[in-house]
Amino acid sequence: MTLQMVLDEIHKRPGSGEAIAVVDPVTEEPITEFADGGEQAVDEAVARARASFESGVWQAMPGSERAKVLWRIAELIEQHADSLVEIDSLNTGMTLPHARQLVSASAEFFRYYAGWCTKVNGIAHDIQMTGGVTGSYSNLHAYTLKEPYGVVGLIFPWNGPVFNACAKLAPALAAGCSSVVKPAEETPLSAVLLDKLIAEAGVPDGVVNLVTGYGHTAGAALVAHPGVEKVAFTGSTEVGKQIVAASAGNLKKVMLELGGKSPVLIYDDADLSSAIPMAAMGVFMHSGQVCVCGSRLFVQRGVYDQVVEGIAAVADSLRLGGPKEDDVQIGPLVSQKQLTRVMGFIDEGKRDGVEVVTGGYRLDRRGYFVHPTVLTDVEPGMRLYQEEIFGPVVTVLPFDDEDEALALANDTTYGLAATAWTNNLGRAHRLAKRLQAGTVTLNCQTVFDPAMPLGGYKQSGWGYEWGREGIEAYMQTKSVWAQL
Ligand code: NAD
């Protein structure tokens, strides 16, 4: 399926709501538009998902058969990798190597969870004596069953469209759930192709149901729907809180992967030849639109000037441009809305007296490009220091000792990721224990694997995705007791 076929297909998608424009962030020109699916499309999708779940066509299929289908999805993703890369790079402006890496990781998620289809089981207990309210029993056999939740709603953002879809769909399918999938309104295109590939791989009708539309219409209807047992959401902390409130109607379970304001600590004994370029790319890659981006940098005073200079030099060396331009390392922000948000934080910081070491401006060309920005003289009370910007902006503060660095790093409502650069092994592992984040990286940054759980401490999330935890998130546990 080519880009043109996806553009034709999206017009046929169900929806009678407002027309939503899909915009190329490099040219600022519309690529296409589609109708908001809204509540009606959600109702229909949930009904199809419910019917498929109750029929057992997927959930009751032997795990070994489900595994083959998941494996086939991985193969089809790889066969259509060029189209997926073209679509996601056009729709988000991300560089071609970045888009290719995410497409390849998408296939890997399906392969990884294909393996789990045959490996998630309950446990068995032989219980000799126990008291019961209706009498006492002996020789009880007890065991647990792991069962799919049922119909799950999968909602995710625009920053890595096909990857965000696959990271949720692979474990949901492996667990046996039926799903309703709602991509971000800015980037619905690759989900249309993925939907076709999933059907072609042999996932039965009604098991995966795509709904396209706005968050406040289609997304909100999905979260409130009484026919949905669980919502798995990736997005901002602000919307995550709305989802918790909206899910109360049927007390559906909620899993949240939310925002971050991740600290990076560079000690004076660190290997700066690695720490400086990696900390720079850890915040500037994909123009900072990465959930774990290290946007708060803390540097021990002895190497502070050197690190600030080094990060600024990397920022100035990066070539920004669209995916079709040569030698591009960083793409634009995804939308005018995101550009307004990022520049709003920067301009407020300037008014409040932060020092702009480099960047701090929109590029003088078409597209939503912001020069990678390094800010110092930042006060901890400032909004740009406390809130997630989700743009190519890093604040840098000095520290003197380990405790001060930890206090600064942990002084945030977020807890998604944290990084320490130090050659002191003991200190590195002390920090790993004391940093309040779901992911801690030591002398490395922005590393991912489907086998490693991802989850947020504090207001960065509820629950865990990926790894064994990732499939268990789509299953509930039943205890069964039997008198022998
Ligand atoms: P967002 O919260 O605005 O939107 C995310 C998704 O939720 C979109 O599909 C949107 O349509 C939908 N949505 C919006 N309002 C809704 C509502 N009321 N009910 C139901 N759905 C609704 O986030 P965004 O701006 O698209 O994405 C950026 C955010 O995502 C950042 O905060 C980033 O940190 C976060 N993120 C987190 C992770 C992670 O793994 N923790 C990964 C990627 C992105």
Coordinates of C-alpha atoms and ligand atoms in Angstrom, one line a residue:
M1 CA 0.0 0.0 0.0
T2 CA 1.5 3.3 -1.0
L3 CA 1.2 6.8 0.5
Q4 CA -1.4 7.7 -2.2
M5 CA -3.5 4.7 -1.2
V6 CA -3.4 5.7 2.4
L7 CA -4.5 9.2 1.5
D8 CA -7.4 7.9 -0.5
E9 CA -8.3 5.4 2.2
I10 CA -8.5 8.0 5.1
H11 CA -11.3 9.9 3.3
K12 CA -13.4 6.8 3.5
R13 CA -13.0 6.3 7.2
P14 CA -16.2 6.5 9.2
G15 CA -17.0 9.9 10.8
S16 CA -19.5 12.6 10.3
G17 CA -17.7 15.2 12.5
E18 CA -15.5 18.2 11.7
A19 CA -12.9 17.8 9.0
I20 CA -9.4 17.5 10.5
A21 CA -6.5 18.7 8.4
V22 CA -3.3 16.6 8.3
V23 CA -0.4 19.1 7.9
D24 CA 3.2 18.6 6.6
P25 CA 5.3 20.3 9.4
V26 CA 8.1 21.0 6.9
T27 CA 6.0 22.9 4.4
E28 CA 3.1 23.9 6.7
E29 CA 0.8 22.7 3.8
P30 CA -2.1 20.3 4.3
I31 CA -1.4 16.8 3.1
T32 CA -5.1 15.6 3.4
E33 CA -8.0 15.8 5.7
F34 CA -10.4 13.3 7.3
A35 CA -13.7 13.4 9.2
D36 CA -13.6 13.2 13.0
G37 CA -15.0 9.8 13.9
G38 CA -16.5 11.1 17.2
E39 CA -18.8 9.1 19.4
Q40 CA -20.6 7.2 16.7
A41 CA -17.4 5.7 15.2
V42 CA -16.3 4.7 18.8
D43 CA -19.7 3.1 19.5
E44 CA -19.4 1.0 16.4
A45 CA -15.8 0.1 17.0
V46 CA -16.5 -1.0 20.6
A47 CA -19.5 -3.1 19.4
R48 CA -17.2 -4.9 16.8
A49 CA -14.5 -5.4 19.4
R50 CA -17.0 -6.7 21.9
A51 CA -18.5 -9.2 19.4
S52 CA -15.1 -10.5 18.4
F53 CA -14.0 -10.9 22.0
E54 CA -17.2 -12.7 23.1
S55 CA -17.0 -15.0 20.0
G56 CA -13.6 -16.2 21.2
V57 CA -12.2 -16.0 17.7
W58 CA -9.0 -14.4 19.0
Q59 CA -8.9 -14.8 22.7
A60 CA -9.6 -18.6 22.6
M61 CA -7.2 -19.2 19.7
P62 CA -4.2 -21.3 20.9
G63 CA -1.3 -19.1 22.0
S64 CA 0.9 -20.8 19.4
E65 CA -1.5 -19.8 16.6
R66 CA -1.7 -16.2 17.9
A67 CA 2.1 -16.2 18.0
K68 CA 2.3 -17.1 14.3
V69 CA -0.1 -14.2 13.4
L70 CA 2.0 -11.7 15.5
W71 CA 5.2 -13.0 13.8
R72 CA 3.5 -12.4 10.4
I73 CA 2.6 -8.8 11.3
A74 CA 6.3 -8.2 12.0
E75 CA 7.2 -9.6 8.6
L76 CA 4.6 -7.5 6.9
I77 CA 5.8 -4.3 8.7
E78 CA 9.3 -5.1 7.4
Q79 CA 8.0 -5.7 3.9
H80 CA 6.2 -2.4 4.0
A81 CA 8.9 -0.5 5.9
D82 CA 9.6 1.9 3.0
S83 CA 6.0 3.0 2.9
L84 CA 5.7 3.3 6.7
V85 CA 8.9 5.4 6.8
E86 CA 7.7 7.6 4.0
I87 CA 4.3 8.2 5.7
D88 CA 5.6 8.8 9.3
S89 CA 8.4 11.1 8.1
L90 CA 6.0 13.1 6.0
N91 CA 3.4 13.3 8.7
T92 CA 5.8 14.2 11.6
G93 CA 8.8 15.7 9.8
M94 CA 11.1 13.2 11.6
T95 CA 14.4 12.3 9.8
L96 CA 14.4 9.1 7.6
P97 CA 16.9 7.3 9.8
H98 CA 14.8 8.0 12.9
A99 CA 11.6 6.9 11.1
R100 CA 13.3 3.7 9.9
Q101 CA 14.6 2.9 13.4
L102 CA 11.1 3.2 14.8
V103 CA 9.6 1.0 12.0
S104 CA 12.1 -1.6 12.7
A105 CA 11.5 -1.4 16.4
S106 CA 7.7 -1.8 15.7
A107 CA 8.4 -5.1 14.0
E108 CA 10.6 -6.2 16.9
F109 CA 7.7 -5.5 19.4
F110 CA 5.5 -8.0 17.5
R111 CA 8.3 -10.6 17.4
Y112 CA 9.0 -10.1 21.1
Y113 CA 5.3 -10.5 22.1
A114 CA 4.8 -13.4 19.7
G115 CA 7.1 -15.2 22.1
W116 CA 5.0 -14.4 25.1
C117 CA 1.8 -15.8 23.6
T118 CA 2.7 -19.3 24.8
K119 CA 4.4 -18.2 28.1
V120 CA 2.0 -16.4 30.3
N121 CA 0.4 -18.8 32.7
G122 CA -0.9 -18.7 36.2
I123 CA 0.5 -20.6 39.2
A124 CA -0.8 -23.7 41.1
H125 CA -0.9 -24.2 44.9
D126 CA -1.8 -27.4 46.9
I127 CA -3.2 -26.1 50.2
Q128 CA -3.5 -28.7 53.0
M129 CA -5.4 -26.8 55.6
T130 CA -7.3 -23.6 55.6
G131 CA -10.3 -22.1 57.5
G132 CA -13.4 -21.1 55.6
V133 CA -16.5 -19.2 56.7
T134 CA -18.7 -22.1 55.9
G135 CA -16.6 -24.8 57.5
S136 CA -13.0 -26.0 57.4
Y137 CA -11.5 -27.7 54.5
S138 CA -8.4 -29.7 53.8
N139 CA -6.7 -30.8 50.6
L140 CA -7.6 -27.8 48.5
H141 CA -6.1 -27.4 45.1
A142 CA -5.9 -23.7 44.1
Y143 CA -4.5 -22.1 41.0
T144 CA -4.6 -18.8 39.1
L145 CA -5.7 -18.1 35.6
K146 CA -4.4 -15.2 33.5
E147 CA -7.2 -13.9 31.3
P148 CA -7.4 -11.1 28.8
Y149 CA -9.2 -8.0 30.1
G150 CA -11.6 -8.0 27.1
V151 CA -12.0 -4.8 25.0
V152 CA -9.2 -2.3 25.5
G153 CA -8.9 1.3 24.2
L154 CA -5.4 2.2 23.0
I155 CA -4.8 5.9 22.7
F156 CA -1.4 7.4 21.8
P157 CA 0.4 10.6 20.7
W158 CA 2.0 11.8 17.5
N159 CA 5.7 11.6 18.4
G160 CA 6.3 8.2 16.9
P161 CA 3.1 7.2 15.2
V162 CA 3.5 3.6 14.0
F163 CA 5.8 2.7 16.9
N164 CA 3.4 4.1 19.5
A165 CA 0.6 2.0 17.9
C166 CA 2.7 -1.2 17.8
A167 CA 4.1 -0.9 21.3
K168 CA 0.5 -1.2 22.6
L169 CA -1.0 -3.4 20.0
A170 CA 1.6 -6.2 20.2
P171 CA 1.1 -7.0 23.9
A172 CA -2.7 -6.4 23.7
L173 CA -3.0 -8.9 20.8
A174 CA -0.6 -11.3 22.5
A175 CA -2.8 -11.3 25.6
G176 CA -5.9 -12.1 23.6
C177 CA -7.7 -8.7 23.9
S178 CA -9.8 -7.0 21.3
S179 CA -9.0 -3.4 20.9
V180 CA -10.1 0.0 19.7
V181 CA -7.1 2.1 18.5
K182 CA -7.1 5.9 18.5
P183 CA -4.0 7.5 17.0
A184 CA -3.3 11.2 17.5
E185 CA -5.4 13.5 15.2
E186 CA -2.1 15.1 13.9
T187 CA -0.7 11.7 12.7
P188 CA -3.3 9.2 11.7
L189 CA -1.8 8.1 8.4
S190 CA 0.5 5.2 9.3
A191 CA -2.3 3.6 11.5
V192 CA -4.4 3.2 8.3
L193 CA -1.6 1.1 6.7
L194 CA -0.9 -0.8 9.9
D195 CA -4.6 -1.6 10.1
K196 CA -4.4 -3.2 6.7
L197 CA -1.3 -5.2 7.5
I198 CA -2.8 -6.5 10.7
A199 CA -5.8 -7.8 8.7
E200 CA -3.6 -9.3 6.0
A201 CA -1.6 -11.1 8.7
G202 CA -4.7 -13.0 9.8
V203 CA -6.0 -11.1 12.8
P204 CA -9.8 -11.9 12.6
D205 CA -12.3 -9.1 11.8
G206 CA -13.3 -7.0 14.7
V207 CA -10.3 -7.8 16.9
V208 CA -8.5 -4.5 16.0
N209 CA -10.6 -1.5 15.2
L210 CA -9.2 1.8 14.2
V211 CA -11.0 5.1 15.1
T212 CA -9.6 8.4 13.8
G213 CA -10.5 11.7 15.4
Y214 CA -9.8 14.3 18.0
G215 CA -8.9 13.5 21.6
H216 CA -11.7 15.5 23.1
T217 CA -14.3 13.8 20.9
A218 CA -13.3 10.2 19.8
G219 CA -10.7 9.8 22.5
A220 CA -13.0 11.0 25.3
A221 CA -15.9 8.8 24.0
L222 CA -13.6 5.8 24.1
V223 CA -12.4 6.5 27.6
A224 CA -16.0 7.0 28.9
H225 CA -17.4 4.0 27.0
P226 CA -19.0 1.4 29.3
G227 CA -18.1 -1.4 26.9
V228 CA -14.4 -0.9 27.4
E229 CA -12.6 -2.8 30.2
K230 CA -9.3 -1.0 30.1
V231 CA -7.6 2.1 28.6
A232 CA -3.9 2.2 27.8
F233 CA -2.9 5.8 27.2
T234 CA 0.3 7.4 26.2
G235 CA 0.3 11.2 26.2
S236 CA 0.6 14.3 28.4
T237 CA 0.1 14.2 32.2
E238 CA -2.6 16.8 31.9
V239 CA -4.8 14.6 29.6
G240 CA -3.8 11.5 31.7
K241 CA -5.6 13.2 34.6
Q242 CA -8.7 13.8 32.5
I243 CA -8.7 10.1 31.5
V244 CA -8.6 9.0 35.1
A245 CA -11.6 11.2 35.8
A246 CA -13.5 10.1 32.7
S247 CA -12.9 6.4 33.3
A248 CA -14.8 6.5 36.6
G249 CA -18.2 5.7 35.1
N250 CA -17.5 1.9 34.9
L251 CA -14.3 2.0 36.9
K252 CA -12.4 0.7 33.9
K253 CA -8.7 0.0 34.5
V254 CA -6.3 2.6 33.3
M255 CA -2.7 2.4 32.3
L256 CA -0.9 5.7 31.8
E257 CA 2.5 6.5 30.1
L258 CA 2.8 10.2 30.6
G259 CA 5.1 13.2 30.4
G260 CA 8.6 13.7 31.8
K261 CA 11.1 16.3 32.8
S262 CA 14.0 13.9 33.0
P263 CA 17.2 14.9 34.8
V264 CA 20.7 14.2 33.5
L265 CA 23.6 14.4 36.0
I266 CA 27.1 14.8 34.7
Y267 CA 29.8 14.4 37.3
D268 CA 33.3 15.8 37.0
D269 CA 34.7 12.2 36.7
A270 CA 32.5 11.4 33.7
D271 CA 33.9 10.6 30.3
L272 CA 32.9 13.9 28.7
S273 CA 33.7 12.7 25.2
S274 CA 30.6 10.5 25.5
A275 CA 28.6 12.5 28.0
I276 CA 28.5 15.7 26.1
P277 CA 27.3 14.5 22.7
M278 CA 24.9 11.9 24.2
A279 CA 23.4 14.4 26.6
A280 CA 23.0 16.8 23.7
M281 CA 21.3 14.3 21.5
G282 CA 19.3 13.0 24.4
V283 CA 17.4 16.2 24.5
F284 CA 17.7 17.5 20.9
M285 CA 16.9 14.4 18.9
H286 CA 13.5 14.5 17.2
S287 CA 13.5 18.2 18.3
G288 CA 13.0 17.1 21.9
Q289 CA 9.7 15.3 21.2
V290 CA 10.7 12.2 23.0
C291 CA 9.1 11.3 26.3
V292 CA 12.4 10.4 28.0
C293 CA 14.3 13.4 26.7
G294 CA 16.8 14.7 29.2
S295 CA 15.6 18.3 29.5
R296 CA 17.1 19.2 32.9
L297 CA 20.9 19.0 32.9
F298 CA 22.8 19.2 36.1
V299 CA 26.6 19.5 35.9
Q300 CA 29.2 19.3 38.7
R301 CA 30.9 22.7 39.0
G302 CA 34.4 21.6 38.0
V303 CA 33.3 20.7 34.5
Y304 CA 30.3 23.0 34.2
D305 CA 31.7 25.6 31.8
Q306 CA 33.2 22.8 29.6
V307 CA 29.9 21.0 29.4
V308 CA 27.7 24.1 28.7
E309 CA 30.1 25.0 25.9
G310 CA 30.2 21.5 24.6
I311 CA 26.4 21.1 24.5
A312 CA 26.0 24.5 22.9
A313 CA 28.6 23.5 20.2
V314 CA 26.6 20.3 19.4
A315 CA 23.4 22.4 19.3
D316 CA 24.9 24.8 16.8
S317 CA 26.4 22.0 14.7
L318 CA 23.1 20.1 14.1
R319 CA 21.6 20.4 10.7
L320 CA 17.8 21.0 10.8
G321 CA 15.6 20.2 7.9
G322 CA 12.9 18.0 6.4
P323 CA 13.2 14.3 5.7
K324 CA 13.7 15.0 2.0
E325 CA 16.7 17.3 2.5
D326 CA 20.3 16.1 2.6
D327 CA 22.3 15.2 5.7
V328 CA 19.5 16.3 8.1
Q329 CA 19.9 15.4 11.8
I330 CA 16.9 17.0 13.3
G331 CA 13.4 17.6 12.0
P332 CA 10.8 20.2 12.9
L333 CA 8.2 20.3 15.7
V334 CA 5.1 18.4 14.7
S335 CA 2.6 21.2 14.5
Q336 CA 1.9 24.9 14.8
K337 CA 0.3 24.1 18.2
Q338 CA 3.6 22.5 19.4
L339 CA 5.6 25.4 18.0
T340 CA 3.5 28.0 19.8
R341 CA 3.9 25.9 23.0
V342 CA 7.7 25.6 22.8
M343 CA 8.3 29.3 21.8
G344 CA 5.9 30.3 24.6
F345 CA 8.2 28.7 27.2
I346 CA 11.3 30.1 25.6
D347 CA 9.9 33.7 25.4
E348 CA 8.7 33.5 29.0
G349 CA 12.1 32.4 30.1
K350 CA 13.8 35.3 28.3
R351 CA 11.4 37.7 29.9
D352 CA 12.2 36.2 33.3
G353 CA 16.0 36.7 32.7
V354 CA 17.4 33.3 31.8
E355 CA 20.6 33.3 29.8
V356 CA 20.2 31.9 26.3
V357 CA 23.6 30.3 25.6
T358 CA 22.4 29.3 22.1
G359 CA 19.1 29.0 20.2
G360 CA 15.9 30.4 21.5
Y361 CA 14.5 31.2 18.1
R362 CA 12.4 29.8 15.3
L363 CA 14.4 29.2 12.1
D364 CA 13.9 31.8 9.3
R365 CA 12.4 29.3 6.8
R366 CA 9.1 27.5 6.3
G367 CA 8.3 24.7 8.7
Y368 CA 8.0 24.4 12.5
F369 CA 11.8 24.5 13.2
V370 CA 13.3 25.7 16.5
H371 CA 17.0 26.0 16.9
P372 CA 18.2 23.6 19.6
T373 CA 18.3 25.8 22.7
V374 CA 20.6 25.9 25.8
L375 CA 19.4 27.9 28.8
T376 CA 21.3 28.8 32.0
D377 CA 20.7 31.1 34.9
V378 CA 17.4 29.3 35.4
E379 CA 15.5 29.5 38.7
P380 CA 13.9 26.3 40.0
G381 CA 10.5 28.2 40.4
M382 CA 10.3 29.0 36.6
R383 CA 7.7 27.3 34.5
L384 CA 10.2 26.2 31.9
Y385 CA 12.2 24.4 34.6
Q386 CA 9.1 22.7 36.1
E387 CA 6.9 21.8 33.2
E388 CA 7.5 19.5 30.2
I389 CA 8.3 21.6 27.1
F390 CA 8.5 18.7 24.6
G391 CA 10.8 20.7 22.4
P392 CA 14.6 21.1 21.8
V393 CA 15.3 23.0 25.0
V394 CA 17.6 22.1 27.8
T395 CA 18.2 24.0 31.1
V396 CA 21.6 23.6 32.7
L397 CA 22.4 24.1 36.4
P398 CA 25.6 23.5 38.4
F399 CA 25.9 21.4 41.5
D400 CA 28.6 20.7 44.0
D401 CA 28.1 17.3 45.5
E402 CA 26.1 14.1 45.2
D403 CA 23.3 14.9 47.6
E404 CA 22.7 18.4 46.1
A405 CA 22.5 16.8 42.6
L406 CA 20.0 14.2 43.8
A407 CA 17.9 16.8 45.5
L408 CA 17.8 18.9 42.3
A409 CA 17.1 15.8 40.1
N410 CA 14.2 14.6 42.3
D411 CA 12.6 18.0 42.7
T412 CA 9.9 17.5 40.1
T413 CA 6.4 16.1 39.9
Y414 CA 7.6 13.8 37.0
G415 CA 9.5 10.6 37.3
L416 CA 9.8 9.1 33.8
A417 CA 13.6 8.8 33.3
A418 CA 16.9 9.9 34.8
T419 CA 20.6 9.6 33.7
A420 CA 23.9 9.7 35.5
W421 CA 27.3 10.1 33.8
T422 CA 30.1 9.1 36.2
N423 CA 33.0 6.8 36.2
N424 CA 32.6 6.1 39.9
L425 CA 30.9 2.7 39.9
G426 CA 29.6 2.9 43.5
R427 CA 28.2 6.3 43.0
A428 CA 26.5 5.2 39.7
H429 CA 24.6 2.4 41.5
R430 CA 23.8 4.5 44.5
L431 CA 22.2 7.0 42.2
A432 CA 20.3 4.3 40.4
K433 CA 18.6 3.4 43.7
R434 CA 18.0 7.0 44.8
L435 CA 16.8 8.6 41.5
Q436 CA 13.0 8.7 41.5
A437 CA 12.3 7.6 38.0
G438 CA 10.9 4.5 36.3
T439 CA 14.0 4.2 34.0
V440 CA 17.5 5.1 35.1
T441 CA 20.4 5.0 32.6
L442 CA 24.0 5.0 33.7
N443 CA 26.6 6.3 31.2
C444 CA 24.1 5.9 28.4
Q445 CA 20.9 7.6 27.3
T446 CA 17.7 7.0 25.3
V447 CA 18.1 3.3 25.2
F448 CA 15.1 1.0 24.6
D449 CA 14.3 -2.7 24.2
P450 CA 10.9 -4.4 24.2
A451 CA 12.2 -6.7 27.0
M452 CA 12.7 -3.8 29.5
P453 CA 9.6 -2.5 31.3
L454 CA 8.8 1.2 30.8
G455 CA 6.8 3.1 33.4
G456 CA 6.6 6.4 35.2
Y457 CA 7.1 7.2 38.8
K458 CA 5.2 10.0 40.4
Q459 CA 3.0 11.9 37.8
S460 CA 4.7 10.2 34.8
G461 CA 2.4 7.2 34.8
W462 CA 0.4 4.3 36.2
G463 CA 1.5 0.8 35.5
Y464 CA 4.2 -0.6 33.2
E465 CA 4.4 -1.4 29.5
W466 CA 6.9 -3.6 27.7
G467 CA 8.6 -6.7 29.0
R468 CA 6.7 -9.3 30.8
E469 CA 4.8 -6.5 32.7
G470 CA 3.7 -5.3 29.2
I471 CA 1.6 -8.4 28.4
E472 CA 0.4 -8.8 32.0
A473 CA -1.0 -5.3 31.8
Y474 CA -3.6 -6.6 29.3
M475 CA -4.5 -9.6 31.6
Q476 CA -6.3 -10.0 34.8
T477 CA -5.7 -12.7 37.4
K478 CA -8.5 -15.1 38.6
S479 CA -8.0 -17.3 41.7
V480 CA -9.7 -20.8 41.4
W481 CA -10.2 -23.0 44.5
A482 CA -11.2 -26.7 44.4
Q483 CA -11.8 -29.2 47.2
L484 CA -10.1 -32.5 46.3
Ligands
NAD1 P1 -1.9 14.5 24.4 O1 -2.1 14.1 25.8 O2 -2.4 15.9 24.0 O3 -2.6 13.5 23.4 C1 -2.3 12.1 23.4 C2 -3.4 11.4 22.8 O4 -4.6 11.5 23.6 C3 -3.9 11.8 21.4 O5 -4.3 10.7 20.6 C4 -5.1 12.7 21.7 O6 -6.0 12.7 20.6 C5 -5.7 12.0 22.9 N1 -6.5 12.8 23.7 C6 -6.4 14.1 24.0 N2 -7.4 14.5 24.8 C7 -8.1 13.4 25.2 C8 -9.2 13.1 26.0 N3 -9.8 14.1 26.7 N4 -9.6 11.9 26.2 C9 -9.0 10.9 25.5 N5 -8.0 11.0 24.6 C10 -7.5 12.3 24.5 O7 -0.3 14.4 24.1 P2 0.5 14.8 22.9 O8 0.7 16.3 22.9 O9 -0.2 14.3 21.7 O10 1.8 14.0 23.1 C11 2.9 14.5 23.8 C12 2.9 13.9 25.2 O11 3.0 12.5 25.2 C13 4.0 14.4 26.1 O12 3.6 14.8 27.3 C14 4.9 13.2 26.1 O13 5.8 13.2 27.3 C15 3.9 12.1 26.2 N6 4.6 10.8 25.8 C16 4.8 9.9 26.8 C17 5.4 8.7 26.5 C18 5.7 7.7 27.6 O14 6.0 6.5 27.3 N7 5.6 8.0 28.9 C19 5.8 8.4 25.2 C20 5.5 9.3 24.2 C21 4.9 10.6 24.5

